mmCIF file with all atom_site columns, C-alpha atoms in Angstrom:
data_model
loop_
_atom_site.group_PDB
_atom_site.id
_atom_site.type_symbol
_atom_site.label_atom_id
_atom_site.label_alt_id
_atom_site.label_comp_id
_atom_site.label_asym_id
_atom_site.label_entity_id
_atom_site.label_seq_id
_atom_site.pdbx_PDB_ins_code
_atom_site.Cartn_x
_atom_site.Cartn_y
_atom_site.Cartn_z
_atom_site.occupancy
_atom_site.B_iso_or_equiv
_atom_site.pdbx_formal_charge
_atom_site.auth_seq_id
_atom_site.auth_comp_id
_atom_site.auth_asym_id
_atom_site.auth_atom_id
_atom_site.pdbx_PDB_model_num
ATOM 1   C CA . MET R 1 1   ? 8.969  24.471  -38.885 1.00 40.00 ? 1   MET R CA 1
ATOM 2   C CA . ASN R 1 2   ? 10.160 23.048  -35.911 1.00 39.00 ? 2   ASN R CA 1
ATOM 3   C CA . THR R 1 3   ? 11.159 25.528  -32.966 1.00 38.00 ? 3   THR R CA 1
ATOM 4   C CA . ALA R 1 4   ? 10.791 22.641  -30.055 1.00 40.00 ? 4   ALA R CA 1
ATOM 5   C CA . VAL R 1 5   ? 13.805 22.762  -28.493 1.00 36.00 ? 5   VAL R CA 1
ATOM 6   C CA . PRO R 1 6   ? 15.187 19.305  -27.157 1.00 39.00 ? 6   PRO R CA 1
ATOM 7   C CA . VAL R 1 7   ? 15.266 18.561  -24.057 1.00 39.00 ? 7   VAL R CA 1
ATOM 8   C CA . PRO R 1 8   ? 19.525 17.625  -22.584 1.00 45.00 ? 8   PRO R CA 1
ATOM 9   C CA . LYS R 1 9   ? 18.655 13.077  -21.235 1.00 48.00 ? 9   LYS R CA 1
ATOM 10  C CA . ARG R 1 10  ? 19.903 14.433  -17.578 1.00 47.00 ? 10  ARG R CA 1
ATOM 11  C CA . ALA R 1 11  ? 17.335 16.855  -17.810 1.00 44.00 ? 11  ALA R CA 1
ATOM 12  C CA . ARG R 1 12  ? 14.397 14.745  -17.835 1.00 46.00 ? 12  ARG R CA 1
ATOM 13  C CA . PHE R 1 13  ? 15.747 12.736  -14.982 1.00 45.00 ? 13  PHE R CA 1
ATOM 14  C CA . ARG R 1 14  ? 16.870 15.944  -12.969 1.00 46.00 ? 14  ARG R CA 1
ATOM 15  C CA . ASP R 1 15  ? 12.351 16.878  -14.156 1.00 49.00 ? 15  ASP R CA 1
ATOM 16  C CA . GLN R 1 16  ? 10.844 12.763  -12.894 1.00 48.00 ? 16  GLN R CA 1
ATOM 17  C CA . GLN R 1 17  ? 11.618 14.253  -8.896  1.00 48.00 ? 17  GLN R CA 1
ATOM 18  C CA . HIS R 1 18  ? 9.530  16.909  -9.529  1.00 47.00 ? 18  HIS R CA 1
ATOM 19  C CA . LEU R 1 19  ? 6.129  13.842  -9.422  1.00 57.00 ? 19  LEU R CA 1
ATOM 20  C CA . GLU R 1 20  ? 3.405  14.445  -7.265  1.00 67.00 ? 20  GLU R CA 1
ATOM 21  C CA . PRO R 1 21  ? 4.585  13.891  -4.133  1.00 69.00 ? 21  PRO R CA 1
ATOM 22  C CA . PRO R 1 22  ? 4.329  10.466  -3.283  1.00 68.00 ? 22  PRO R CA 1
ATOM 23  C CA . PRO R 1 23  ? 2.005  9.489   -1.124  1.00 73.00 ? 23  PRO R CA 1
ATOM 24  C CA . ASN R 1 24  ? 2.579  7.348   2.308   1.00 82.00 ? 24  ASN R CA 1
ATOM 25  C CA . LEU R 1 25  ? 3.419  3.170   2.352   1.00 85.00 ? 25  LEU R CA 1
ATOM 26  C CA . PRO R 1 26  ? 0.287  1.390   0.900   1.00 85.00 ? 26  PRO R CA 1
ATOM 27  C CA . GLN R 1 27  ? -1.375 -0.168  4.087   1.00 89.00 ? 27  GLN R CA 1
ATOM 28  C CA . LYS R 1 28  ? -1.565 -3.633  2.107   1.00 88.00 ? 28  LYS R CA 1
ATOM 29  C CA . PHE R 1 29  ? 1.530  -3.176  2.032   1.00 87.00 ? 29  PHE R CA 1
ATOM 30  C CA . LYS R 1 30  ? 2.492  -2.376  5.934   1.00 88.00 ? 30  LYS R CA 1
ATOM 31  C CA . ASP R 1 31  ? 0.612  -5.251  6.297   1.00 90.00 ? 31  ASP R CA 1
ATOM 32  C CA . VAL R 1 32  ? 2.913  -7.507  4.841   1.00 87.00 ? 32  VAL R CA 1
ATOM 33  C CA . ILE R 1 33  ? 6.023  -5.412  6.384   1.00 86.00 ? 33  ILE R CA 1
ATOM 34  C CA . LYS R 1 34  ? 4.754  -6.474  9.867   1.00 87.00 ? 34  LYS R CA 1
ATOM 35  C CA . GLU R 1 35  ? 3.689  -10.217 9.414   1.00 87.00 ? 35  GLU R CA 1
ATOM 36  C CA . MET R 1 36  ? 7.578  -10.572 8.112   1.00 84.00 ? 36  MET R CA 1
ATOM 37  C CA . GLY R 1 37  ? 8.974  -8.864  11.019  1.00 84.00 ? 37  GLY R CA 1
ATOM 38  C CA . GLY R 1 38  ? 10.066 -6.127  8.558   1.00 84.00 ? 38  GLY R CA 1
ATOM 39  C CA . SER R 1 39  ? 11.286 -2.463  9.634   1.00 83.00 ? 39  SER R CA 1
ATOM 40  C CA . ASP R 1 40  ? 13.167 0.715   8.038   1.00 84.00 ? 40  ASP R CA 1
ATOM 41  C CA . GLU R 1 41  ? 11.252 1.300   4.991   1.00 87.00 ? 41  GLU R CA 1
ATOM 42  C CA . LEU R 1 42  ? 11.981 3.729   2.646   1.00 88.00 ? 42  LEU R CA 1
ATOM 43  C CA . LEU R 1 43  ? 10.679 5.227   -1.098  1.00 90.00 ? 43  LEU R CA 1
ATOM 44  C CA . VAL R 1 44  ? 13.321 5.024   -2.574  1.00 92.00 ? 44  VAL R CA 1
ATOM 45  C CA . ILE R 1 45  ? 12.007 5.896   -6.443  1.00 91.00 ? 45  ILE R CA 1
ATOM 46  C CA . GLN R 1 46  ? 9.259  7.349   -7.540  1.00 91.00 ? 46  GLN R CA 1
ATOM 47  C CA . LYS R 1 47  ? 9.665  7.400   -11.211 1.00 91.00 ? 47  LYS R CA 1
ATOM 48  C CA . LYS R 1 48  ? 7.504  7.624   -14.329 1.00 92.00 ? 48  LYS R CA 1
ATOM 49  C CA . LEU R 1 49  ? 8.606  4.077   -16.713 1.00 93.00 ? 49  LEU R CA 1
ATOM 50  C CA . PHE R 1 50  ? 10.894 4.509   -19.499 1.00 92.00 ? 50  PHE R CA 1
ATOM 51  C CA . MET R 1 51  ? 10.641 2.013   -22.810 1.00 93.00 ? 51  MET R CA 1
ATOM 52  C CA . CYS R 1 52  ? 13.534 0.666   -21.086 1.00 92.00 ? 52  CYS R CA 1
ATOM 53  C CA . ASP R 1 53  ? 11.825 -0.424  -17.377 1.00 94.00 ? 53  ASP R CA 1
ATOM 54  C CA . THR R 1 54  ? 9.074  -1.824  -19.966 1.00 93.00 ? 54  THR R CA 1
ATOM 55  C CA . ASN R 1 55  ? 10.987 -3.289  -22.995 1.00 94.00 ? 55  ASN R CA 1
ATOM 56  C CA . MET R 1 56  ? 10.943 -7.066  -22.468 1.00 93.00 ? 56  MET R CA 1
ATOM 57  C CA . ASN R 1 57  ? 13.939 -7.675  -24.207 1.00 93.00 ? 57  ASN R CA 1
ATOM 58  C CA . LYS R 1 58  ? 16.201 -5.578  -22.026 1.00 93.00 ? 58  LYS R CA 1
ATOM 59  C CA . ASN R 1 59  ? 13.787 -7.300  -18.225 1.00 93.00 ? 59  ASN R CA 1
ATOM 60  C CA . ARG R 1 60  ? 15.434 -4.429  -15.651 1.00 93.00 ? 60  ARG R CA 1
ATOM 61  C CA . PHE R 1 61  ? 14.275 -1.800  -14.215 1.00 94.00 ? 61  PHE R CA 1
ATOM 62  C CA . SER R 1 62  ? 16.352 1.320   -13.741 1.00 93.00 ? 62  SER R CA 1
ATOM 63  C CA . ILE R 1 63  ? 17.191 2.995   -10.720 1.00 93.00 ? 63  ILE R CA 1
ATOM 64  C CA . PRO R 1 64  ? 18.717 6.105   -11.542 1.00 93.00 ? 64  PRO R CA 1
ATOM 65  C CA . PHE R 1 65  ? 21.250 7.633   -8.784  1.00 91.00 ? 65  PHE R CA 1
ATOM 66  C CA . GLY R 1 66  ? 19.952 10.802  -9.081  1.00 91.00 ? 66  GLY R CA 1
ATOM 67  C CA . GLN R 1 67  ? 16.440 9.852   -9.082  1.00 92.00 ? 67  GLN R CA 1
ATOM 68  C CA . ILE R 1 68  ? 17.176 8.203   -5.537  1.00 92.00 ? 68  ILE R CA 1
ATOM 69  C CA . LEU R 1 69  ? 15.423 9.593   -2.969  1.00 92.00 ? 69  LEU R CA 1
ATOM 70  C CA . SER R 1 70  ? 16.421 7.764   0.495   1.00 90.00 ? 70  SER R CA 1
ATOM 71  C CA . LYS R 1 71  ? 20.343 7.439   -0.324  1.00 88.00 ? 71  LYS R CA 1
ATOM 72  C CA . ASP R 1 72  ? 20.267 4.848   2.147   1.00 89.00 ? 72  ASP R CA 1
ATOM 73  C CA . PHE R 1 73  ? 18.640 2.542   2.031   1.00 90.00 ? 73  PHE R CA 1
ATOM 74  C CA . LEU R 1 74  ? 21.820 0.087   1.088   1.00 91.00 ? 74  LEU R CA 1
ATOM 75  C CA . THR R 1 75  ? 24.046 -0.581  3.999   1.00 89.00 ? 75  THR R CA 1
ATOM 76  C CA . GLU R 1 76  ? 27.718 0.166   2.273   1.00 91.00 ? 76  GLU R CA 1
ATOM 77  C CA . GLU R 1 77  ? 28.558 -3.423  2.291   1.00 91.00 ? 77  GLU R CA 1
ATOM 78  C CA . GLU R 1 78  ? 25.914 -3.475  -0.130  1.00 90.00 ? 78  GLU R CA 1
ATOM 79  C CA . LYS R 1 79  ? 26.861 -0.861  -1.998  1.00 91.00 ? 79  LYS R CA 1
ATOM 80  C CA . LYS R 1 80  ? 30.543 -2.437  -2.648  1.00 91.00 ? 80  LYS R CA 1
ATOM 81  C CA . LYS R 1 81  ? 29.343 -5.379  -3.503  1.00 91.00 ? 81  LYS R CA 1
ATOM 82  C CA . LEU R 1 82  ? 28.053 -3.982  -6.569  1.00 91.00 ? 82  LEU R CA 1
ATOM 83  C CA . ILE R 1 83  ? 29.969 -1.604  -7.111  1.00 90.00 ? 83  ILE R CA 1
ATOM 84  C CA . GLU R 1 84  ? 32.772 -4.775  -7.211  1.00 92.00 ? 84  GLU R CA 1
ATOM 85  C CA . GLY R 1 85  ? 30.034 -6.327  -9.700  1.00 91.00 ? 85  GLY R CA 1
ATOM 86  C CA . GLN R 1 86  ? 28.082 -8.646  -7.361  1.00 92.00 ? 86  GLN R CA 1
ATOM 87  C CA . LYS R 1 87  ? 24.567 -9.251  -6.911  1.00 91.00 ? 87  LYS R CA 1
ATOM 88  C CA . ILE R 1 88  ? 22.318 -8.753  -4.123  1.00 90.00 ? 88  ILE R CA 1
ATOM 89  C CA . LYS R 1 89  ? 19.276 -10.858 -4.258  1.00 88.00 ? 89  LYS R CA 1
ATOM 90  C CA . ALA R 1 90  ? 16.159 -8.660  -2.894  1.00 85.00 ? 90  ALA R CA 1
ATOM 91  C CA . PRO R 1 91  ? 12.712 -11.099 -3.491  1.00 85.00 ? 91  PRO R CA 1
ATOM 92  C CA . LEU R 1 92  ? 10.264 -8.519  -4.784  1.00 86.00 ? 92  LEU R CA 1
ATOM 93  C CA . ILE R 1 93  ? 6.287  -7.953  -3.652  1.00 88.00 ? 93  ILE R CA 1
ATOM 94  C CA . ASP R 1 94  ? 4.032  -6.911  -6.433  1.00 87.00 ? 94  ASP R CA 1
ATOM 95  C CA . PRO R 1 95  ? 0.995  -4.380  -6.488  1.00 87.00 ? 95  PRO R CA 1
ATOM 96  C CA . GLU R 1 96  ? -0.516 -7.794  -6.048  1.00 88.00 ? 96  GLU R CA 1
ATOM 97  C CA . LEU R 1 97  ? 1.420  -8.497  -2.706  1.00 88.00 ? 97  LEU R CA 1
ATOM 98  C CA . GLN R 1 98  ? 2.752  -11.809 -4.921  1.00 87.00 ? 98  GLN R CA 1
ATOM 99  C CA . SER R 1 99  ? 6.793  -11.959 -4.740  1.00 86.00 ? 99  SER R CA 1
ATOM 100 C CA . HIS R 1 100 ? 9.254  -12.247 -6.766  1.00 87.00 ? 100 HIS R CA 1
ATOM 101 C CA . ASP R 1 101 ? 12.785 -13.405 -6.934  1.00 86.00 ? 101 ASP R CA 1
ATOM 102 C CA . ILE R 1 102 ? 14.520 -10.293 -8.862  1.00 88.00 ? 102 ILE R CA 1
ATOM 103 C CA . PHE R 1 103 ? 18.039 -8.586  -8.182  1.00 91.00 ? 103 PHE R CA 1
ATOM 104 C CA . LEU R 1 104 ? 20.443 -5.643  -7.762  1.00 93.00 ? 104 LEU R CA 1
ATOM 105 C CA . VAL R 1 105 ? 23.087 -4.939  -9.854  1.00 93.00 ? 105 VAL R CA 1
ATOM 106 C CA . GLN R 1 106 ? 24.625 -2.102  -10.696 1.00 92.00 ? 106 GLN R CA 1
ATOM 107 C CA . ARG R 1 107 ? 25.808 -1.616  -14.187 1.00 86.00 ? 107 ARG R CA 1
ATOM 108 C CA . ASN R 1 108 ? 28.331 -0.172  -15.894 1.00 74.00 ? 108 ASN R CA 1
ATOM 109 C CA . ASN R 1 109 ? 27.413 3.320   -15.871 1.00 73.00 ? 109 ASN R CA 1
ATOM 110 C CA . PRO R 1 110 ? 28.199 4.198   -12.348 1.00 67.00 ? 110 PRO R CA 1
ATOM 111 C CA . ASP R 1 111 ? 24.747 5.926   -11.456 1.00 89.00 ? 111 ASP R CA 1
ATOM 112 C CA . VAL R 1 112 ? 22.244 3.451   -11.722 1.00 93.00 ? 112 VAL R CA 1
ATOM 113 C CA . TYR R 1 113 ? 20.860 0.849   -9.892  1.00 93.00 ? 113 TYR R CA 1
ATOM 114 C CA . VAL R 1 114 ? 19.116 -2.077  -11.946 1.00 93.00 ? 114 VAL R CA 1
ATOM 115 C CA . LEU R 1 115 ? 16.780 -4.294  -11.302 1.00 92.00 ? 115 LEU R CA 1
ATOM 116 C CA . ARG R 1 116 ? 16.787 -7.847  -12.902 1.00 91.00 ? 116 ARG R CA 1
ATOM 117 C CA . ASN R 1 117 ? 16.074 -11.691 -13.434 1.00 88.00 ? 117 ASN R CA 1
ATOM 118 C CA . THR R 1 118 ? 12.832 -11.719 -13.319 1.00 89.00 ? 118 THR R CA 1
ATOM 119 C CA . TRP R 1 119 ? 11.628 -7.654  -14.130 1.00 91.00 ? 119 TRP R CA 1
ATOM 120 C CA . ASN R 1 120 ? 9.235  -9.235  -17.181 1.00 92.00 ? 120 ASN R CA 1
ATOM 121 C CA . ASN R 1 121 ? 7.015  -10.660 -14.498 1.00 91.00 ? 121 ASN R CA 1
ATOM 122 C CA . VAL R 1 122 ? 5.958  -8.276  -12.304 1.00 90.00 ? 122 VAL R CA 1
ATOM 123 C CA . HIS R 1 123 ? 5.584  -5.269  -15.007 1.00 89.00 ? 123 HIS R CA 1
ATOM 124 C CA . THR R 1 124 ? 3.630  -7.778  -17.084 1.00 91.00 ? 124 THR R CA 1
ATOM 125 C CA . SER R 1 125 ? 1.558  -9.487  -14.515 1.00 89.00 ? 125 SER R CA 1
ATOM 126 C CA . ASN R 1 126 ? 0.608  -5.564  -12.658 1.00 88.00 ? 126 ASN R CA 1
ATOM 127 C CA . ASP R 1 127 ? -0.416 -4.477  -16.568 1.00 91.00 ? 127 ASP R CA 1
ATOM 128 C CA . LEU R 1 128 ? 2.686  -1.376  -16.420 1.00 90.00 ? 128 LEU R CA 1
ATOM 129 C CA . LYS R 1 129 ? 3.338  0.327   -19.197 1.00 92.00 ? 129 LYS R CA 1
ATOM 130 C CA . LYS R 1 130 ? 5.392  3.218   -20.261 1.00 93.00 ? 130 LYS R CA 1
ATOM 131 C CA . ASP R 1 131 ? 4.684  6.449   -18.220 1.00 93.00 ? 131 ASP R CA 1
ATOM 132 C CA . ASP R 1 132 ? 3.242  4.974   -15.306 1.00 91.00 ? 132 ASP R CA 1
ATOM 133 C CA . VAL R 1 133 ? 4.502  6.201   -12.192 1.00 90.00 ? 133 VAL R CA 1
ATOM 134 C CA . VAL R 1 134 ? 5.754  3.439   -9.804  1.00 89.00 ? 134 VAL R CA 1
ATOM 135 C CA . GLN R 1 135 ? 7.632  3.954   -6.526  1.00 90.00 ? 135 GLN R CA 1
ATOM 136 C CA . LEU R 1 136 ? 10.211 1.368   -6.125  1.00 91.00 ? 136 LEU R CA 1
ATOM 137 C CA . TRP R 1 137 ? 10.279 1.053   -1.393  1.00 89.00 ? 137 TRP R CA 1
ATOM 138 C CA . SER R 1 138 ? 12.655 -1.131  0.927   1.00 89.00 ? 138 SER R CA 1
ATOM 139 C CA . PHE R 1 139 ? 12.143 -2.402  4.140   1.00 87.00 ? 139 PHE R CA 1
ATOM 140 C CA . ARG R 1 140 ? 14.416 -4.919  5.777   1.00 85.00 ? 140 ARG R CA 1
ATOM 141 C CA . ALA R 1 141 ? 13.675 -7.802  7.504   1.00 82.00 ? 141 ALA R CA 1
ATOM 142 C CA . ARG R 1 142 ? 15.461 -10.681 9.029   1.00 70.00 ? 142 ARG R CA 1
ATOM 143 C CA . GLN R 1 143 ? 16.250 -13.660 7.012   1.00 54.00 ? 143 GLN R CA 1
ATOM 144 C CA . GLN R 1 144 ? 14.961 -17.043 8.186   1.00 46.00 ? 144 GLN R CA 1
ATOM 145 C CA . ALA R 1 145 ? 17.997 -19.006 7.960   1.00 39.00 ? 145 ALA R CA 1
ATOM 146 C CA . CYS R 1 146 ? 19.289 -19.723 11.768  1.00 32.00 ? 146 CYS R CA 1
ATOM 147 C CA . ASP R 1 147 ? 22.812 -19.677 11.187  1.00 34.00 ? 147 ASP R CA 1
ATOM 148 C CA . ASP R 1 148 ? 22.618 -15.373 9.531   1.00 36.00 ? 148 ASP R CA 1
ATOM 149 C CA . ALA R 1 149 ? 20.851 -13.462 11.709  1.00 37.00 ? 149 ALA R CA 1
ATOM 150 C CA . SER R 1 150 ? 21.456 -10.728 9.547   1.00 41.00 ? 150 SER R CA 1
ATOM 151 C CA . SER R 1 151 ? 18.754 -8.670  7.746   1.00 47.00 ? 151 SER R CA 1
ATOM 152 C CA . SER R 1 152 ? 18.253 -8.641  3.773   1.00 64.00 ? 152 SER R CA 1
ATOM 153 C CA . VAL R 1 153 ? 16.833 -5.900  1.721   1.00 62.00 ? 153 VAL R CA 1
ATOM 154 C CA . TYR R 1 154 ? 13.248 -6.660  0.368   1.00 69.00 ? 154 TYR R CA 1
ATOM 155 C CA . MET R 1 155 ? 11.638 -4.105  -2.497  1.00 72.00 ? 155 MET R CA 1
ATOM 156 C CA . MET R 1 156 ? 7.674  -3.575  -2.873  1.00 72.00 ? 156 MET R CA 1
ATOM 157 C CA . CYS R 1 157 ? 6.317  -2.056  -6.295  1.00 69.00 ? 157 CYS R CA 1
ATOM 158 C CA . GLY R 1 158 ? 3.404  0.319   -6.690  1.00 68.00 ? 158 GLY R CA 1
ATOM 159 C CA . GLY R 1 159 ? 1.965  2.204   -9.172  1.00 60.00 ? 159 GLY R CA 1
ATOM 160 C CA . SER R 1 160 ? -0.633 5.388   -8.562  1.00 51.00 ? 160 SER R CA 1
#
């Protein structure tokens, strides 16, 4: 007789917030940020990877709003673009310090951001698997184009 009580999906997401306290940003990432003239490092999320994060057919990394640790990692203008269905280029630096062109989008379900485009390259080249705990950090760096002095959001993904 099975006496297990199913855990509602939302409860599983809340449980993720109680993972081990996140460590500080690794020094190798701090060095890259410094080289890029970056600032404003924020831990966006620390979570266990779900099957959907490692499914080759989906090619996405989900960022549920309820698990976001730094709600202000995006500017109001960036949030507005996402709500309007636009995507934001957010280059991602992986644990091996390789850069990936990746896009941040907001899914039809307004409670989830998603990293898309080259996520499969990130999780396969770093051997990330379901239930691995990863951290996603953001930082700001000045764009190189001389006609655009605004800063861009960058992402860093590290496993623990």
